[in-house]
Amino acid sequence: MNDVIRTFHVHHGKENIAVQGQQINGQWQWKGDWETDLISMRFQFTSRVQWVRSAYYEWEAARAGWVAHELVPKILQLENGALVQASQQRGLWRLVNEYELEWLFEGDEVQPITLFTELGFPERASLKPADLQGLPTLLFPVVAYELSRTPAAQPFGAVLCFTDHCDFDSADSLEVQLNVLQRFNIKVTKGFFYHDFSKRSENVALAQDDSWVNSWKNHGHEGAYHSLSQSIKPLDEAVSDFTHFKDPYGFKVWIDHGYQPYNWSKKHLSWSAKMAVIAGNQWKYCWHYLDMGMADTAWNQLETAHFSLYAILFKSKGIHLQKWHRAFQFIRLHQTTANEFAAMTAVLTYAKKAIREPIKVGVLQFPARIPGFFTVAKSIIRALFNWKKIPNTAAGQAVCYAVQHHDTVVTMFQTLLWNDWVKPLESKALQQFIDHKGICIAHTYMSVDHPYHRNRLLLHSTTLNPLVKPGLERLQHQISSKHIWNPTVSEALDFWAQLSDVVFHLDENKAVHAADSTLPGRAVLPK
């Protein structure tokens, strides 16, 4: 085989340097003791990239901007017929142009996190990635190899997890939820509050009644902490609750709630302090704000174009007002300065109050809001002219990723907000999710009873909404027929951790194999 790589650069620490390497026995060989500080690598090929392996395990035409995170095969084919495959799944592949491939290991596309300031303004940041499985490189096989995101019993299928936030749970609604889930054979990761400190008197807290832990576990679900309390205690007391907490139930999953000061998405506690609590309780999986997007008729987290501003405005279903509300929130969270964010927040607050009190607030306070409206208009106009460039947490396909602090490793996961139980489970939307081997970790509120959640699961928190029944029946059928894998968060991420840890090698025939792996996989021939 002729040389495949023309130039090779490594971004390590503060350095971005050209590194010498050579193509030997079907792989790119280079030297460096950089596994712990490697930020990115960039390869320039001698032939144009013609095909890439898609998130749904098929060849598709290469395009600039194509990405493949850890759950997507890192395989491509050049115009001269050469196959190229990553030696491991860690990090993010991005096609810069038709000749250049960037392999990112650290940054806010690979390990994204949103940190909220005291005023609630979201700032994008990244976490330190877990150590790599040796020095990453490229393989040039005759036959490539891809691994399944689903178990051997249903390989290369779609994945749907539900995480339910307990903000509105009462004892009555918990019983109804259990019955509905049992009726349709659906598993969830169920969030619970531990402390009884809530603005809602009916909220369930495990410290007062932990019988719910076994009730849900015995039905095949898993429990998780949704922070520790519904409402926010005084700062010192809240932080003390968290730093001294000892998990009595052996949960694996932590789900941030609201603006609790110890959340991953808040700055009150250092990473060291948070990681100490994680390590002490042996929690493995954590969720932080924000969602990657909202589940609609498109809800595959690997197809990131569905969650852009363009998709919200022109491809999502719903009435015009709903679309603009979603677009407004998208711009507010992803494309504003701190001043614009404050103005948009004030406008939202004014609008909600004006609906309730149209004269006293809507009319009489309108003149004072005019400067804020101009600020908001400027932000919206700028976003609409630059919608392709707006960054968001979906951009890098980062459904889950391992981060590390000293010897403690925790896997973060991202979700789609699932307020609508009808649209995602319509026949066409559900079939597309299956055909594209989709992934969705849904962020739900099963017991919410807000009237504007028209397609909510329950009515009055106690009765199954008849509008959602047909979709649940379709979902039940697809799960039972093994077209969709419906694991808990721990089951899914335990399985995917194996995929992230695999190191690929070439055999004597230059075919790729997953060394010491029992994961389901299959050979991939050139297009």
Short mmCIF file of C-alpha atoms in Angstrom, two decimals, residues 183-513:
data_model
loop_
_atom_site.label_atom_id
_atom_site.label_comp_id
_atom_site.label_asym_id
_atom_site.label_seq_id
_atom_site.Cartn_x
_atom_site.Cartn_y
_atom_site.Cartn_z
CA ARG A 183 -48.16 -2.48 31.86
CA PHE A 184 -45.97 -1.49 28.90
CA ASN A 185 -42.78 -3.32 29.99
CA ILE A 186 -40.63 -0.18 30.07
CA LYS A 187 -37.58 0.23 32.31
CA VAL A 188 -36.38 3.54 33.73
CA THR A 189 -33.68 5.02 35.92
CA LYS A 190 -35.78 6.66 38.61
CA GLY A 191 -34.57 9.77 40.41
CA PHE A 192 -35.31 10.26 44.10
CA PHE A 193 -34.79 13.03 46.63
CA TYR A 194 -33.19 11.90 49.86
CA HIS A 195 -33.97 14.77 52.25
CA ASP A 196 -37.49 15.97 53.01
CA PHE A 197 -36.97 19.65 52.22
CA SER A 198 -39.43 20.77 49.58
CA LYS A 199 -41.76 23.57 48.58
CA ARG A 200 -44.24 20.78 47.76
CA SER A 201 -45.63 19.04 50.83
CA GLU A 202 -46.52 15.92 48.86
CA ASN A 203 -42.98 15.27 47.53
CA VAL A 204 -41.54 11.88 48.41
CA ALA A 205 -38.16 11.75 50.19
CA LEU A 206 -36.29 8.51 50.92
CA ALA A 207 -35.20 9.66 54.35
CA GLN A 208 -38.89 9.50 55.36
CA ASP A 209 -39.95 6.47 53.30
CA ASP A 210 -37.34 4.37 51.50
CA SER A 211 -39.69 1.48 50.70
CA TRP A 212 -39.87 2.96 47.21
CA VAL A 213 -36.27 1.87 46.52
CA ASN A 214 -37.14 -1.83 46.57
CA SER A 215 -40.55 -1.25 44.97
CA TRP A 216 -38.87 0.14 41.86
CA LYS A 217 -35.91 -2.24 41.96
CA ASN A 218 -38.20 -5.27 42.14
CA HIS A 219 -39.89 -4.11 38.92
CA GLY A 220 -36.55 -4.02 37.04
CA HIS A 221 -35.84 -0.29 37.41
CA GLU A 222 -32.85 1.34 39.07
CA GLY A 223 -32.78 4.16 41.57
CA ALA A 224 -30.72 7.34 41.30
CA TYR A 225 -30.24 10.50 43.31
CA HIS A 226 -31.83 13.64 41.90
CA SER A 227 -29.54 15.83 43.95
CA LEU A 228 -30.53 15.47 47.63
CA SER A 229 -33.59 17.69 48.12
CA GLN A 230 -36.27 19.42 46.08
CA SER A 231 -35.71 22.91 47.46
CA ILE A 232 -32.42 24.66 48.12
CA LYS A 233 -31.25 24.84 51.72
CA PRO A 234 -29.00 27.62 53.02
CA LEU A 235 -25.61 27.36 51.34
CA ASP A 236 -23.58 25.97 54.25
CA GLU A 237 -26.25 23.40 55.11
CA ALA A 238 -26.68 22.28 51.49
CA VAL A 239 -22.93 21.86 50.98
CA SER A 240 -22.63 19.99 54.29
CA ASP A 241 -25.45 17.63 53.25
CA PHE A 242 -23.55 16.77 50.09
CA THR A 243 -19.98 16.52 51.38
CA HIS A 244 -21.01 14.32 54.35
CA PHE A 245 -23.50 12.17 52.47
CA LYS A 246 -23.16 8.38 52.69
CA ASP A 247 -25.27 6.47 50.18
CA PRO A 248 -27.27 3.77 52.02
CA TYR A 249 -28.68 2.18 48.86
CA GLY A 250 -25.73 1.55 46.54
CA PHE A 251 -27.08 3.69 43.69
CA LYS A 252 -24.72 4.18 40.74
CA VAL A 253 -26.32 7.26 39.17
CA TRP A 254 -26.42 10.93 40.18
CA ILE A 255 -28.74 13.39 38.37
CA ASP A 256 -28.36 17.13 39.00
CA HIS A 257 -31.50 18.94 40.15
CA GLY A 258 -32.25 22.63 39.74
CA TYR A 259 -29.57 25.02 40.96
CA GLN A 260 -28.35 23.10 43.98
CA PRO A 261 -24.96 24.60 44.95
CA TYR A 262 -23.18 21.23 44.89
CA ASN A 263 -24.34 20.36 41.37
CA TRP A 264 -21.82 19.57 38.67
CA SER A 265 -23.15 22.61 36.85
CA LYS A 266 -22.43 25.00 39.72
CA LYS A 267 -19.12 26.49 40.85
CA HIS A 268 -19.53 26.51 44.64
CA LEU A 269 -17.54 23.31 45.11
CA SER A 270 -14.23 22.42 43.47
CA TRP A 271 -13.86 19.37 41.22
CA SER A 272 -11.72 17.81 43.98
CA ALA A 273 -14.52 18.18 46.53
CA LYS A 274 -17.15 16.78 44.16
CA MET A 275 -14.95 13.90 43.08
CA ALA A 276 -14.25 13.01 46.72
CA VAL A 277 -17.99 12.56 47.31
CA ILE A 278 -18.31 10.59 44.06
CA ALA A 279 -15.46 8.28 45.06
CA GLY A 280 -16.71 7.86 48.62
CA ASN A 281 -20.14 6.75 47.45
CA GLN A 282 -18.87 4.78 44.43
CA TRP A 283 -21.20 6.58 42.05
CA LYS A 284 -20.22 5.83 38.46
CA TYR A 285 -22.54 7.92 36.28
CA CYS A 286 -23.54 11.59 36.53
CA TRP A 287 -25.87 13.89 34.60
CA HIS A 288 -25.55 17.66 34.51
CA TYR A 289 -27.44 20.44 32.76
CA LEU A 290 -27.94 21.10 29.84
CA ASP A 291 -29.90 18.74 27.62
CA MET A 292 -28.55 18.19 24.10
CA GLY A 293 -31.96 19.15 22.77
CA MET A 294 -35.64 18.28 22.94
CA ALA A 295 -37.23 15.05 21.75
CA ASP A 296 -39.67 15.75 18.94
CA THR A 297 -40.34 13.69 15.83
CA ALA A 298 -36.52 13.44 15.60
CA TRP A 299 -34.85 12.17 18.77
CA ASN A 300 -31.59 10.38 17.93
CA GLN A 301 -28.78 11.99 19.94
CA LEU A 302 -26.21 10.83 17.37
CA GLU A 303 -27.84 12.92 14.63
CA THR A 304 -26.86 16.30 15.97
CA ALA A 305 -28.33 18.35 13.11
CA HIS A 306 -31.78 17.67 14.59
CA PHE A 307 -30.98 19.92 17.55
CA SER A 308 -29.72 23.01 15.75
CA LEU A 309 -31.55 26.33 15.64
CA TYR A 310 -32.39 25.69 11.98
CA ALA A 311 -34.03 22.36 12.85
CA ILE A 312 -36.06 23.91 15.65
CA LEU A 313 -37.45 26.62 13.39
CA PHE A 314 -37.94 24.76 10.12
CA LYS A 315 -38.05 21.00 10.75
CA SER A 316 -39.81 20.46 14.07
CA LYS A 317 -43.55 20.00 14.36
CA GLY A 318 -45.78 22.15 16.52
CA ILE A 319 -47.51 25.48 16.38
CA HIS A 320 -45.59 28.60 15.48
CA LEU A 321 -45.54 29.95 19.06
CA GLN A 322 -44.05 26.74 20.43
CA LYS A 323 -41.25 26.78 17.86
CA TRP A 324 -40.33 30.37 18.65
CA HIS A 325 -40.35 29.66 22.37
CA ARG A 326 -37.90 26.79 21.83
CA ALA A 327 -35.78 28.95 19.51
CA PHE A 328 -35.81 31.76 22.08
CA GLN A 329 -34.58 29.39 24.79
CA PHE A 330 -31.93 27.94 22.46
CA ILE A 331 -30.53 31.40 21.68
CA ARG A 332 -30.73 32.40 25.34
CA LEU A 333 -28.64 29.40 26.41
CA HIS A 334 -26.18 29.15 23.53
CA GLN A 335 -25.73 32.52 21.81
CA THR A 336 -25.87 35.40 24.26
CA THR A 337 -23.62 37.60 26.33
CA ALA A 338 -24.26 37.83 30.07
CA ASN A 339 -26.13 41.12 29.51
CA GLU A 340 -28.28 39.64 26.73
CA PHE A 341 -28.98 36.55 28.85
CA ALA A 342 -30.20 38.76 31.70
CA ALA A 343 -32.41 40.71 29.29
CA MET A 344 -33.92 37.54 27.81
CA THR A 345 -34.54 36.13 31.26
CA ALA A 346 -36.30 39.35 32.28
CA VAL A 347 -38.44 39.26 29.14
CA LEU A 348 -39.48 35.66 29.87
CA THR A 349 -40.41 36.57 33.43
CA TYR A 350 -42.38 39.61 32.22
CA ALA A 351 -44.21 37.54 29.59
CA LYS A 352 -45.29 34.90 32.13
CA LYS A 353 -46.58 37.55 34.55
CA ALA A 354 -48.27 39.51 31.76
CA ILE A 355 -50.33 36.45 30.81
CA ARG A 356 -51.62 36.24 34.38
CA GLU A 357 -52.08 40.00 34.84
CA PRO A 358 -52.50 41.59 31.37
CA ILE A 359 -53.33 45.11 32.58
CA LYS A 360 -51.28 45.52 35.76
CA VAL A 361 -48.17 43.91 34.27
CA GLY A 362 -48.70 43.54 30.53
CA VAL A 363 -49.71 47.15 29.82
CA LEU A 364 -48.44 49.22 32.74
CA GLN A 365 -44.95 47.67 32.88
CA PHE A 366 -44.46 47.55 29.11
CA PRO A 367 -42.67 50.94 28.74
CA ALA A 368 -40.02 49.94 31.28
CA ARG A 369 -39.32 46.75 29.29
CA ILE A 370 -38.68 48.46 25.94
CA PRO A 371 -34.84 48.71 26.34
CA GLY A 372 -34.74 45.02 27.21
CA PHE A 373 -36.77 44.18 24.09
CA PHE A 374 -34.17 45.95 21.91
CA THR A 375 -31.36 43.96 23.57
CA VAL A 376 -33.25 40.72 22.99
CA ALA A 377 -34.00 41.63 19.37
CA LYS A 378 -30.31 42.27 18.70
CA SER A 379 -29.38 38.86 20.09
CA ILE A 380 -32.09 37.06 18.08
CA ILE A 381 -31.20 38.81 14.80
CA ARG A 382 -27.50 37.98 15.25
CA ALA A 383 -28.35 34.34 15.96
CA LEU A 384 -30.64 34.01 12.94
CA PHE A 385 -27.89 35.30 10.64
CA ASN A 386 -25.31 32.98 12.21
CA TRP A 387 -27.37 29.91 13.06
CA LYS A 388 -24.85 27.51 11.46
CA LYS A 389 -22.09 28.72 13.78
CA ILE A 390 -23.95 28.54 17.08
CA PRO A 391 -22.24 25.97 19.35
CA ASN A 392 -24.37 23.73 21.51
CA THR A 393 -23.88 20.67 23.67
CA ALA A 394 -25.12 18.34 20.91
CA ALA A 395 -22.46 19.34 18.38
CA GLY A 396 -19.92 16.66 19.23
CA GLN A 397 -22.31 13.69 19.71
CA ALA A 398 -21.08 13.48 23.32
CA VAL A 399 -23.79 11.17 24.69
CA CYS A 400 -21.39 9.93 27.36
CA TYR A 401 -17.72 10.39 28.20
CA ALA A 402 -15.38 9.40 31.03
CA VAL A 403 -13.60 12.10 33.03
CA GLN A 404 -10.91 11.68 35.65
CA HIS A 405 -9.54 13.45 38.72
CA HIS A 406 -6.50 11.73 40.22
CA ASP A 407 -7.61 8.08 40.50
CA THR A 408 -11.35 8.75 40.39
CA VAL A 409 -13.14 8.19 37.07
CA VAL A 410 -16.77 9.09 36.50
CA THR A 411 -18.78 8.92 33.29
CA MET A 412 -20.93 11.92 32.43
CA PHE A 413 -23.99 11.47 30.23
CA GLN A 414 -26.23 13.86 28.33
CA THR A 415 -29.92 13.65 27.61
CA LEU A 416 -32.80 14.88 25.48
CA LEU A 417 -35.63 16.69 27.25
CA TRP A 418 -38.69 14.46 26.77
CA ASN A 419 -41.76 16.56 27.61
CA ASP A 420 -43.89 15.13 24.81
CA TRP A 421 -44.92 11.45 24.98
CA VAL A 422 -46.79 11.52 21.65
CA LYS A 423 -44.57 12.93 18.86
CA PRO A 424 -41.44 10.79 19.43
CA LEU A 425 -43.54 7.62 19.49
CA GLU A 426 -45.54 8.29 16.33
CA SER A 427 -45.11 5.42 13.87
CA LYS A 428 -42.86 7.29 11.41
CA ALA A 429 -40.65 8.87 14.09
CA LEU A 430 -40.25 5.59 15.96
CA GLN A 431 -39.39 3.68 12.78
CA GLN A 432 -36.80 6.27 11.76
CA PHE A 433 -35.19 5.98 15.20
CA ILE A 434 -34.98 2.20 14.75
CA ASP A 435 -33.72 2.35 11.16
CA HIS A 436 -30.97 4.80 12.13
CA LYS A 437 -29.91 2.67 15.13
CA GLY A 438 -30.55 5.69 17.32
CA ILE A 439 -29.59 6.48 20.90
CA CYS A 440 -31.73 8.48 23.28
CA ILE A 441 -31.27 8.97 27.02
CA ALA A 442 -34.52 10.73 27.82
CA HIS A 443 -34.93 13.37 30.56
CA THR A 444 -38.53 12.96 31.69
CA TYR A 445 -40.97 14.22 34.32
CA MET A 446 -43.52 11.41 34.40
CA SER A 447 -45.66 12.97 37.13
CA VAL A 448 -45.72 16.55 35.82
CA ASP A 449 -49.24 17.97 35.61
CA HIS A 450 -48.67 21.36 34.00
CA PRO A 451 -51.48 22.02 31.48
CA TYR A 452 -49.04 23.30 28.85
CA HIS A 453 -47.49 19.80 28.76
CA ARG A 454 -50.39 18.72 26.56
CA ASN A 455 -48.81 15.36 25.70
CA ARG A 456 -47.62 14.57 29.24
CA LEU A 457 -47.68 10.96 30.46
CA LEU A 458 -50.20 11.40 33.27
CA LEU A 459 -53.26 13.58 33.79
CA HIS A 460 -53.61 15.03 37.29
CA SER A 461 -50.51 12.94 38.10
CA THR A 462 -52.71 9.87 38.63
CA THR A 463 -54.26 8.81 35.29
CA LEU A 464 -52.62 7.66 32.06
CA ASN A 465 -53.12 10.27 29.35
CA PRO A 466 -55.17 8.51 26.59
CA LEU A 467 -53.24 10.47 23.94
CA VAL A 468 -49.99 8.65 24.78
CA LYS A 469 -51.36 5.10 24.96
CA PRO A 470 -50.95 4.24 21.22
CA GLY A 471 -47.32 5.37 21.26
CA LEU A 472 -46.55 3.36 24.39
CA GLU A 473 -48.08 0.29 22.77
CA ARG A 474 -45.87 0.79 19.69
CA LEU A 475 -42.82 1.21 21.92
CA GLN A 476 -43.70 -1.90 23.91
CA HIS A 477 -43.88 -3.91 20.69
CA GLN A 478 -40.52 -2.64 19.43
CA ILE A 479 -38.84 -3.40 22.76
CA SER A 480 -40.31 -6.91 22.98
CA SER A 481 -39.33 -7.63 19.36
CA LYS A 482 -35.74 -6.51 20.20
CA HIS A 483 -35.63 -3.64 17.71
CA ILE A 484 -35.02 -1.30 20.65
CA TRP A 485 -32.85 -2.04 23.66
CA ASN A 486 -34.38 -0.42 26.77
CA PRO A 487 -31.71 -0.57 29.49
CA THR A 488 -31.33 1.45 32.65
CA VAL A 489 -28.59 4.09 32.56
CA SER A 490 -26.20 1.80 34.44
CA GLU A 491 -26.88 -1.12 32.12
CA ALA A 492 -26.25 1.02 29.02
CA LEU A 493 -23.14 2.79 30.31
CA ASP A 494 -21.65 -0.38 31.81
CA PHE A 495 -21.92 -1.92 28.34
CA TRP A 496 -20.60 1.16 26.51
CA ALA A 497 -17.61 1.38 28.86
CA GLN A 498 -16.40 -1.89 27.38
CA LEU A 499 -16.61 -0.38 23.90
CA SER A 500 -14.57 2.67 24.97
CA ASP A 501 -11.87 0.44 26.47
CA VAL A 502 -11.32 -1.73 23.39
CA VAL A 503 -7.99 -1.53 21.55
CA PHE A 504 -8.07 -2.65 17.91
CA HIS A 505 -5.21 -4.58 16.29
CA LEU A 506 -4.36 -5.95 12.84
CA ASP A 507 -3.86 -9.67 12.30
CA GLU A 508 -1.46 -11.20 9.82
CA ASN A 509 -4.02 -10.74 7.04
CA LYS A 510 -4.40 -7.03 7.88
CA ALA A 511 -7.93 -7.50 9.16
CA VAL A 512 -8.93 -5.56 12.29
CA HIS A 513 -9.80 -7.42 15.48
#
